[in-house]
Amino acid sequence: MPEKSSQRDDYQHLPRPVGAMAKEFARGVLGDRHQHARAQLLYAVAGVLEVRTALGVWIVPPQRALWIPPRTEHQVRFQTAASVRTLYVAPEAVPAGAPPRPCAVGVSALLRELILRAVQMPLAYDENGLDGRIVALALEEIAWRADAPLHLPAFSDARLLRIHRTLLAEPGDARSLAQWAAQLHTSSRTLARLFQAECGTSFVRWRQQLRVLQALPRLAAGEAVTVVALDLGYETPGAFAAMFRSLMGAPPSRYF
């Protein structure tokens, strides 16, 4: 079988409802801001992706994929070396129930195998044969459930932006909401209200999510849990592991 293209533009106007592309990326690569005519199910078989849109940032490990609706501008940074498998879905083939905004979705063992099989198909696969049924089943297997721990929203309030930028640079910063309020010359009640309004959660929960998102690429690269935990401001690996498990469903030592 001839080698398939690894250029995204070659998949936007196929005479098939889905085009499946494979591509390898080195660690640290930053893609350009772009959008597609088709929706995209972005999945890394190995590695961790960072995807930014106007709505915020997602960190996508191999247990998840990111659904990106058609014409959604986005940019991908490869936090580690990554083996990416993408389904480009024509607008008329987007499954019922697909959200109008980007959404992280779980990747079941079945969906993973279906994506890997789709990548091996020719571009002009037989829609009425086995390949067509595999593609249809892959779209049906996507579970449209919210996955908040993998997403940090884009803030509009300058005070929240300052907190966000500081904790991105120094994730071990342990200042309480009251301490941040004093520094920003506002009240803790005001900051708490802003966090609820802009990201739908508390400051403490939001900071936990930020720390998990910063931990994922480091854990995927094989860094020791103890080192990551201490860098993120936890006094013990056990405290970090308990927080990680509460958000991600598995302890960091077993997540990957």
mmCIF file of C-alpha atoms in Angstrom, residues 54 140 168 236 250 256:
data_model
loop_
_atom_site.group_PDB
_atom_site.id
_atom_site.type_symbol
_atom_site.label_atom_id
_atom_site.label_comp_id
_atom_site.label_asym_id
_atom_site.label_seq_id
_atom_site.Cartn_x
_atom_site.Cartn_y
_atom_site.Cartn_z
ATOM 1 C CA ALA A 54 -9.655 30.596 22.690
ATOM 2 C CA GLU A 140 -20.099 5.541 17.737
ATOM 3 C CA LEU A 168 2.430 28.144 35.670
ATOM 4 C CA THR A 236 5.051 14.030 50.600
ATOM 5 C CA ALA A 250 -5.439 6.189 39.224
ATOM 6 C CA PHE A 256 0.888 5.591 32.329
#
